[in-house]
Short mmCIF file of C-alpha atoms in Angstrom, two decimals:
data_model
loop_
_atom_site.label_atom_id
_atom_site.label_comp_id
_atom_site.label_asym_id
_atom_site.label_seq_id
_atom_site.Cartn_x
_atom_site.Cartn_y
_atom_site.Cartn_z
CA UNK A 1 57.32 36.89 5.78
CA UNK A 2 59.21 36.61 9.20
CA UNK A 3 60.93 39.51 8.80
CA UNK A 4 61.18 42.20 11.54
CA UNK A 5 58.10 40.18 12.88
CA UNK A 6 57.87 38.24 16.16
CA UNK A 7 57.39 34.50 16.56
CA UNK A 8 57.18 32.34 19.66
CA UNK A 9 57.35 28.96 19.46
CA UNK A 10 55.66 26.23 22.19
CA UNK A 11 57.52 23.65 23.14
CA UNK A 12 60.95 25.41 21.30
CA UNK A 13 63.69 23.45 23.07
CA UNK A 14 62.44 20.31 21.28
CA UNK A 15 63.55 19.19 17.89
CA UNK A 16 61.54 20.88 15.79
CA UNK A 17 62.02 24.15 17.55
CA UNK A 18 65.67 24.20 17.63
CA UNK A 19 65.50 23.75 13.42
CA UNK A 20 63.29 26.38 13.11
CA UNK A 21 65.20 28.49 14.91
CA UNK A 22 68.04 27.86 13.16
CA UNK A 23 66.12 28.31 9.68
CA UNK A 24 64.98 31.52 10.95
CA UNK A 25 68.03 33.00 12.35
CA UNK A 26 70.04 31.82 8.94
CA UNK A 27 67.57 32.81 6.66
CA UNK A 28 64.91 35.97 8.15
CA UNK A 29 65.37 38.42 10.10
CA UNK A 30 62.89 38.49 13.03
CA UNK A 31 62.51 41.02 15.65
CA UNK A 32 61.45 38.62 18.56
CA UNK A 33 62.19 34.84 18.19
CA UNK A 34 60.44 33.72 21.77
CA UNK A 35 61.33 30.18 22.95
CA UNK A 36 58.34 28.92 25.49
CA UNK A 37 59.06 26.10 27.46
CA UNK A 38 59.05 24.61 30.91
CA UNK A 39 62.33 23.18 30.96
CA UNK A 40 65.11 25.07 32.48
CA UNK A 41 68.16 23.20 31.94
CA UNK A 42 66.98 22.63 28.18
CA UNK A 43 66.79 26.19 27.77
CA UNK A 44 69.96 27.03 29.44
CA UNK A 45 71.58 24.59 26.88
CA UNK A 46 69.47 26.14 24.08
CA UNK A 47 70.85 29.74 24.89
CA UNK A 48 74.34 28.65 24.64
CA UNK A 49 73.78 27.28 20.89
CA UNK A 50 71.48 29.89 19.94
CA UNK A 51 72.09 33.96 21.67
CA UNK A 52 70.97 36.43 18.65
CA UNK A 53 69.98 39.48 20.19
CA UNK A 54 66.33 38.38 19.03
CA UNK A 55 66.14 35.70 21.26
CA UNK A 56 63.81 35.48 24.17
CA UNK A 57 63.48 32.34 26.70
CA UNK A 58 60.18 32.04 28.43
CA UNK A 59 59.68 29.78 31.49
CA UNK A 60 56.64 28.29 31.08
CA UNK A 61 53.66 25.57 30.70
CA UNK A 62 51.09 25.74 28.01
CA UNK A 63 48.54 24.26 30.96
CA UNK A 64 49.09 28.22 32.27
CA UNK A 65 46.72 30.20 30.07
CA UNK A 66 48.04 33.93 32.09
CA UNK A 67 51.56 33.00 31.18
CA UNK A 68 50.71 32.17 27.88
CA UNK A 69 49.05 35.85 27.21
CA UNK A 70 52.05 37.29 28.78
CA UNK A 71 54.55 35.82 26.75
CA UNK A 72 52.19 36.44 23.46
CA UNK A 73 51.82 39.74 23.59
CA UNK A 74 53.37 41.56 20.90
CA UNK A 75 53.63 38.33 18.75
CA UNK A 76 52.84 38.30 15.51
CA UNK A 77 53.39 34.31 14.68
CA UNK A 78 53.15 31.18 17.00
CA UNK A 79 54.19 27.82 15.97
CA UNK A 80 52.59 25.18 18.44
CA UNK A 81 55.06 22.59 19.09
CA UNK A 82 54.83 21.37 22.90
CA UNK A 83 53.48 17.94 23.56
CA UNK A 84 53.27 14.94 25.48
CA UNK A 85 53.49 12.72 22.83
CA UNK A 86 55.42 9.25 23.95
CA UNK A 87 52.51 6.75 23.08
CA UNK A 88 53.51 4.11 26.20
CA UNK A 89 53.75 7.19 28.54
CA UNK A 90 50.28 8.69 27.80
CA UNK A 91 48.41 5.27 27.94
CA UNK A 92 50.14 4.99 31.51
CA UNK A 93 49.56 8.83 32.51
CA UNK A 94 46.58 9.62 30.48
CA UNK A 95 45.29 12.77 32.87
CA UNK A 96 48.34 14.22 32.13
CA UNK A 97 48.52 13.91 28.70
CA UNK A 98 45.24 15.39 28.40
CA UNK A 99 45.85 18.02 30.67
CA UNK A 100 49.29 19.28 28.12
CA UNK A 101 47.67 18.12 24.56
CA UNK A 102 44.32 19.72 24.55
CA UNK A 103 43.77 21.66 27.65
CA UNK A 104 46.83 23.09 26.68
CA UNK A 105 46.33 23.73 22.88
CA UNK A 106 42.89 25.58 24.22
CA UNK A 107 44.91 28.26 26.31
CA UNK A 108 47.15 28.27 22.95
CA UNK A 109 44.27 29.13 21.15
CA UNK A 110 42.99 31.34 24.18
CA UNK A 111 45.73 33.69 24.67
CA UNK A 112 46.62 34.04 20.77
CA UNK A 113 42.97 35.54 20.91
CA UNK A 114 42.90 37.62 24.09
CA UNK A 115 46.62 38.81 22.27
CA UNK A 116 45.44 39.37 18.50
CA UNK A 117 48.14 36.80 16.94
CA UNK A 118 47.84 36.83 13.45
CA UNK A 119 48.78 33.20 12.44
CA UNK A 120 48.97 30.05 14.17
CA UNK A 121 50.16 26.85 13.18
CA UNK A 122 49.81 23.51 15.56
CA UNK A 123 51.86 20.46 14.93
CA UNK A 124 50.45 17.43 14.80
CA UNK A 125 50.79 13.92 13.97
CA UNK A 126 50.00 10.78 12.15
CA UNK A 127 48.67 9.06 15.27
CA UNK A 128 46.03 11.94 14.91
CA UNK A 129 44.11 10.32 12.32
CA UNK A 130 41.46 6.98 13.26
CA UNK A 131 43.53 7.28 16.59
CA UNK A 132 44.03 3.94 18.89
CA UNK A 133 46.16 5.36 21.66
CA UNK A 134 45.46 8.45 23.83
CA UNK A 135 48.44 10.39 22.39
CA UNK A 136 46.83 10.10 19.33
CA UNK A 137 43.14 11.04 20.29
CA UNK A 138 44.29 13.97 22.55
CA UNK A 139 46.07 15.28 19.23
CA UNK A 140 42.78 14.80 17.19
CA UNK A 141 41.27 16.86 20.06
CA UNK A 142 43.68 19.12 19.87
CA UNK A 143 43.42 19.59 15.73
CA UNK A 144 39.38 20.29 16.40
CA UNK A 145 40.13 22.87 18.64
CA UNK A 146 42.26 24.61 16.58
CA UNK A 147 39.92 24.39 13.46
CA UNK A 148 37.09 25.49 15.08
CA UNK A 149 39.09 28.48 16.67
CA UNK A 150 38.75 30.57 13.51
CA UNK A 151 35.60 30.58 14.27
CA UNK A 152 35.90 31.41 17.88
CA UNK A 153 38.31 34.27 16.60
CA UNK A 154 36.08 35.93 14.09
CA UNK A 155 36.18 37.85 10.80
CA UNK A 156 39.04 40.01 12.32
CA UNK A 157 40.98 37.93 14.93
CA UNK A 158 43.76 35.43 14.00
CA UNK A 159 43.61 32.36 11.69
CA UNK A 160 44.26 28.92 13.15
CA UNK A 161 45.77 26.03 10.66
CA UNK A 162 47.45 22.62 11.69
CA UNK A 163 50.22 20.78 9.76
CA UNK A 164 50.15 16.92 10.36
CA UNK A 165 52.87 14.22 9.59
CA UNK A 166 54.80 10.96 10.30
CA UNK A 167 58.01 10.53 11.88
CA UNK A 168 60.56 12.58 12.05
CA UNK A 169 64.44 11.28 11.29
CA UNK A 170 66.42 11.30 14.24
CA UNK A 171 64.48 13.57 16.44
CA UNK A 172 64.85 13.38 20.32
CA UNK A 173 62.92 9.93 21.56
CA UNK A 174 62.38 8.55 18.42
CA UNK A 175 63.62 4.73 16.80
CA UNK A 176 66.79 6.08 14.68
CA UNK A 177 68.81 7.34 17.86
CA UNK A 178 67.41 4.51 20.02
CA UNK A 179 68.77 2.02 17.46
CA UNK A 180 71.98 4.01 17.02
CA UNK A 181 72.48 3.86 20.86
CA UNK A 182 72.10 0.06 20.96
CA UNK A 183 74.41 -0.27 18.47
CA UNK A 184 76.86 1.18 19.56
CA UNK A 185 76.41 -0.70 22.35
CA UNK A 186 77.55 -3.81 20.70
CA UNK A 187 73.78 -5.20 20.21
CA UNK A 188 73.58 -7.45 16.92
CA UNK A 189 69.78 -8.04 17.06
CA UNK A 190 67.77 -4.69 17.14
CA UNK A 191 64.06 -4.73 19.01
CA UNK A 192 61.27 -4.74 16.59
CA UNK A 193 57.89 -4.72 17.38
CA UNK A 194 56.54 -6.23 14.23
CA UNK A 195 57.89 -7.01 10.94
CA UNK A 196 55.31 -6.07 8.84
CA UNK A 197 55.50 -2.62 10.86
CA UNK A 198 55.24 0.85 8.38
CA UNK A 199 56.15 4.37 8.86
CA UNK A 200 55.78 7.28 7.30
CA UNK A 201 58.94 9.30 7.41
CA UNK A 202 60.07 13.04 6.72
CA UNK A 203 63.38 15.01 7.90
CA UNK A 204 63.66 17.85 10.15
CA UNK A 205 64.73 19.92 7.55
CA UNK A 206 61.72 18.71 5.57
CA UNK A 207 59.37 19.26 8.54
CA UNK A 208 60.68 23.21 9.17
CA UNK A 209 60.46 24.12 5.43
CA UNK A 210 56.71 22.53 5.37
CA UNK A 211 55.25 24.50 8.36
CA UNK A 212 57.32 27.80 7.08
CA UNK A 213 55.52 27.20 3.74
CA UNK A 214 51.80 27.02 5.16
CA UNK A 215 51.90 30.12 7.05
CA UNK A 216 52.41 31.41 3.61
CA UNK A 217 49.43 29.21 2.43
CA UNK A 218 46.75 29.18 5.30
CA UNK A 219 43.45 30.89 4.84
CA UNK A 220 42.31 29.21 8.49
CA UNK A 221 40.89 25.93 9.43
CA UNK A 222 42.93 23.31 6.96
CA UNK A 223 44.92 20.59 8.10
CA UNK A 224 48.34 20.13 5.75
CA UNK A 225 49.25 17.05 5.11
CA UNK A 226 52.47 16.75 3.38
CA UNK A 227 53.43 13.81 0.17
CA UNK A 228 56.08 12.33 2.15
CA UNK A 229 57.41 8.60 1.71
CA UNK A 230 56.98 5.38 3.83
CA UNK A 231 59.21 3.23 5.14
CA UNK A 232 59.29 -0.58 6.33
CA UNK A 233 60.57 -1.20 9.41
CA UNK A 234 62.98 -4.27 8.69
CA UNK A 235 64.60 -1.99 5.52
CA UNK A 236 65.33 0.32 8.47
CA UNK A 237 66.93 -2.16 10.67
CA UNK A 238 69.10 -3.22 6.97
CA UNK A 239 70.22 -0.20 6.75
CA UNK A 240 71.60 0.85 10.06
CA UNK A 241 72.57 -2.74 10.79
CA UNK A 242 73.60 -4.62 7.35
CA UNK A 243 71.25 -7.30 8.34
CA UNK A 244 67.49 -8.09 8.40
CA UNK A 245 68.37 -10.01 11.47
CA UNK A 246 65.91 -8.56 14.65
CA UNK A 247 64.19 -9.70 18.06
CA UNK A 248 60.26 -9.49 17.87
CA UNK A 249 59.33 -7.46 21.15
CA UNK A 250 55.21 -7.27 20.39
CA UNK A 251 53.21 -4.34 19.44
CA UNK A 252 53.69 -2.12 22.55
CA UNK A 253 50.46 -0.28 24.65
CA UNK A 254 48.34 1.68 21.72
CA UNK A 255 50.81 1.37 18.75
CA UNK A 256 49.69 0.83 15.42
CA UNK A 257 51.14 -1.46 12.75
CA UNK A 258 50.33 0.98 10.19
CA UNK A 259 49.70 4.86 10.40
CA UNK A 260 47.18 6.63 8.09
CA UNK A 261 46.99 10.47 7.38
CA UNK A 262 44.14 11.34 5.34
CA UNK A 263 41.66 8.51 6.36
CA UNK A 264 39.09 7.26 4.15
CA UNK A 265 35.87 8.77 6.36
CA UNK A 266 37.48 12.34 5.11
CA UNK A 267 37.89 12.02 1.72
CA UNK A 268 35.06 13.85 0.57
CA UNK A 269 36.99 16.82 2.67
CA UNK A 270 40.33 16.49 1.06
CA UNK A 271 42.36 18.20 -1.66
CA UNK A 272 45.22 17.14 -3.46
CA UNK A 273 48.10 19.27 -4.32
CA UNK A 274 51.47 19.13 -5.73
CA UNK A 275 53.30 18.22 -2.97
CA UNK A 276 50.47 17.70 -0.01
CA UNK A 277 47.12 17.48 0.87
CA UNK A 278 44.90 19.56 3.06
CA UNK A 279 42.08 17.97 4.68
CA UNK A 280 39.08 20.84 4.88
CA UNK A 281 36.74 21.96 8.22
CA UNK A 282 33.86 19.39 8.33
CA UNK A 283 31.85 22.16 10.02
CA UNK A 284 30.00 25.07 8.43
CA UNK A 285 33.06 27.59 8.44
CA UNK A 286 33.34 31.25 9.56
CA UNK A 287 33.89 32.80 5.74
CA UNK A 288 32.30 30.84 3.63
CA UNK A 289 33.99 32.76 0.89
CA UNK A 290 37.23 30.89 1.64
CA UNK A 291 37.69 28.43 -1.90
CA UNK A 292 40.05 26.13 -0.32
CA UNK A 293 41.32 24.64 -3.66
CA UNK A 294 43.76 27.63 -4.61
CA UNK A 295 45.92 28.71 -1.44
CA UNK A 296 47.18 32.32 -0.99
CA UNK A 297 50.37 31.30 -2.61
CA UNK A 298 48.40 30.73 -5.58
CA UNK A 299 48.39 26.76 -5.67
CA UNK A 300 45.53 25.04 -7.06
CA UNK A 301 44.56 21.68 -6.22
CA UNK A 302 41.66 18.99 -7.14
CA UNK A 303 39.34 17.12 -4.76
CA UNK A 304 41.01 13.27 -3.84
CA UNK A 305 39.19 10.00 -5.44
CA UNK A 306 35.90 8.98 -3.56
CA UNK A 307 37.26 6.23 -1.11
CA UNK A 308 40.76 7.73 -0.70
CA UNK A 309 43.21 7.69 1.94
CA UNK A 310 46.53 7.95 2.44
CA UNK A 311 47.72 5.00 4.52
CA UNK A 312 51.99 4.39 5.10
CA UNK A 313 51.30 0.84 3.59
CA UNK A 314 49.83 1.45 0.64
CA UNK A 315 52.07 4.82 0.40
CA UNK A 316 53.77 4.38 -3.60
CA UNK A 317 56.28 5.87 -2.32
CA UNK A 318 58.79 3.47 0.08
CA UNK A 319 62.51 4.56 0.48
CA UNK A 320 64.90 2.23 -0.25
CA UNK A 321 67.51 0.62 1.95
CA UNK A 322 69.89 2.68 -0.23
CA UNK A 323 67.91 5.97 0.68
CA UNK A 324 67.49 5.03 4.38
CA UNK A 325 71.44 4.25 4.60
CA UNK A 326 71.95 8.06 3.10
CA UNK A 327 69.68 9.45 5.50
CA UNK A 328 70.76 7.82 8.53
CA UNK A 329 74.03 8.88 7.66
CA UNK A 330 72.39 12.69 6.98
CA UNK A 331 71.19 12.95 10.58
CA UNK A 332 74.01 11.87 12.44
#
């Protein structure tokens, strides 16, 4: 569906962008792959991994709404990537947090309008659902806005969808490479918050395929979840250490000792899929038409049990150390 067509992603030196770009460039052939960003010397590195003709690098901050509708124009696709999204750092700075996670998803949504995107998909995140920290309630912010923007957009304008899910393997700031550093380092005891601490976990690889897979699926307005498994925190420190052996630091500022996807209070709003769920608007919608049970890839699911939710403790599905050992090993 990407080819000859032009995507720009937010935030596309992080991560996630870089392994969508690379998806892209291996596997479609787009006229305009637009990297948005307001890091300099992240781009500079980016353009000496990645320099297809179709690349673009724009300077820029999704807080500026006019640069945002300059860099859109023409595009037919935006992925929505760029966040603040360190939990300690947004308790401590949580003006700018807001001012980047919603304020900035709302010129997202702004200039994809003013610009007649077709399809946009916003990443979110775990932390998004029953949120405790500010990271997590400006991304629940954010995932209203860009619900409700289909019907801001109208019959005609573009359609709005977000994906939401846990943590990703060795991406930039997260535990893997912080425990791989230390490590390396010579420490014997890794830092653990708690020990009864669950994750849910998913691959970059896994990630990129999942949002490439819902612009094919979106009608406008859902929030995919994908079925992705859990892991506990001491199996993690096993498997990159060979021992269960760890230094109990505390819960830091807003985390949570477990992380929950699909909560409970939206149940009655959820469907169940093969291989995710998608969590329906909870506000009169703007095509009421839409049957949000069979996709536009075809896919048909069923409404989730009364009382459901889909919490990284009670997950059924928990990697083993064996699995976590292959992975770590994966994503170095």
């Amino acid at each position: 569906m990407f080819e000859n067509k032009s995507i720009l992603i937010t935030g596309g030196t992080g991560s996630f962008g870089k392994r969508f770009v690379s998806h892209l460039l291996k596997n479609d052939k787009p006229k305009k792959l637009i990297i948005y960003s307001r890091d300099e010397l992240k781009q500079f590195e980016m353009q000496q991994e990645f320099d297809a003709s179709c690349m673009r690098y724009f300077i820029g901050d999704v807080r500026d709404k006019e640069r945002m509708c300059s860099a859109m124009k023409d595009v037919d696709y935006v992925v929505h990537a760029a966040a603040l999204k360190q939990v300690p750092a947004a308790e401590y700075n949580p003006n700018e947090c807001i001012k980047t996670n919603i304020n900035g998803a709302q010129n997202v949504i702004d200039a994809a309008i003013q610009t007649n995107v077709r399809r946009v998909i916003a990443l979110s995140t775990d932390k998004a659902a029953n949120p405790v920290n500010l990271y997590g309630a400006t991304k629940l912010a954010s995932d209203k806005l860009f619900v409700a923007a289909n019907n801001i957009s109208g019959a005609s304008g573009p359609r709005f969808a977000v994906v939401r899910y846990g943590n990703v393997v060795g991406s930039r700031g997260s535990v893997v490479p912080f425990y791989r550093n230390l490590l390396a380092e010579g420490k014997t005891k890794l830092p653990v918050t708690h020990d009864e601490m669950t994750r849910f976990w998913i691959t970059l690889d896994e990630g990129v395929q999942f949002v490439i897979k819902n612009f094919q699926r979106m009608q406008g307005g859902e929030i995919f979840v994908p079925k992705i498994p859990s892991i506990r925190i001491l199996d993690l420190v096993e498997a990159m250490s060979g021992s269960r052996e760890h230094k109990l630091i505390g819960i830091r500022p807003g985390e949570k000792l477990h992380e929950v996807m699909v909560p409970e209070e939206m149940a009655h709003h959820s469907i169940e899929f093969d291989d995710h769920y998608v969590i329906t608007p909870a506000i009169q919608f703007f095509d009421k038409t839409i049957n949000y049970r069979k996709n536009k890839m075809g896919e048909v699911g069923k409404p989730v049990e009364d009382k459901f939710e889909y919490h990284s403790g009670t997950n059924p599905h928990f990697l083993t150390i064996e699995e976590l050992k292959d992975l770590d090993k994966a994503t170095q």
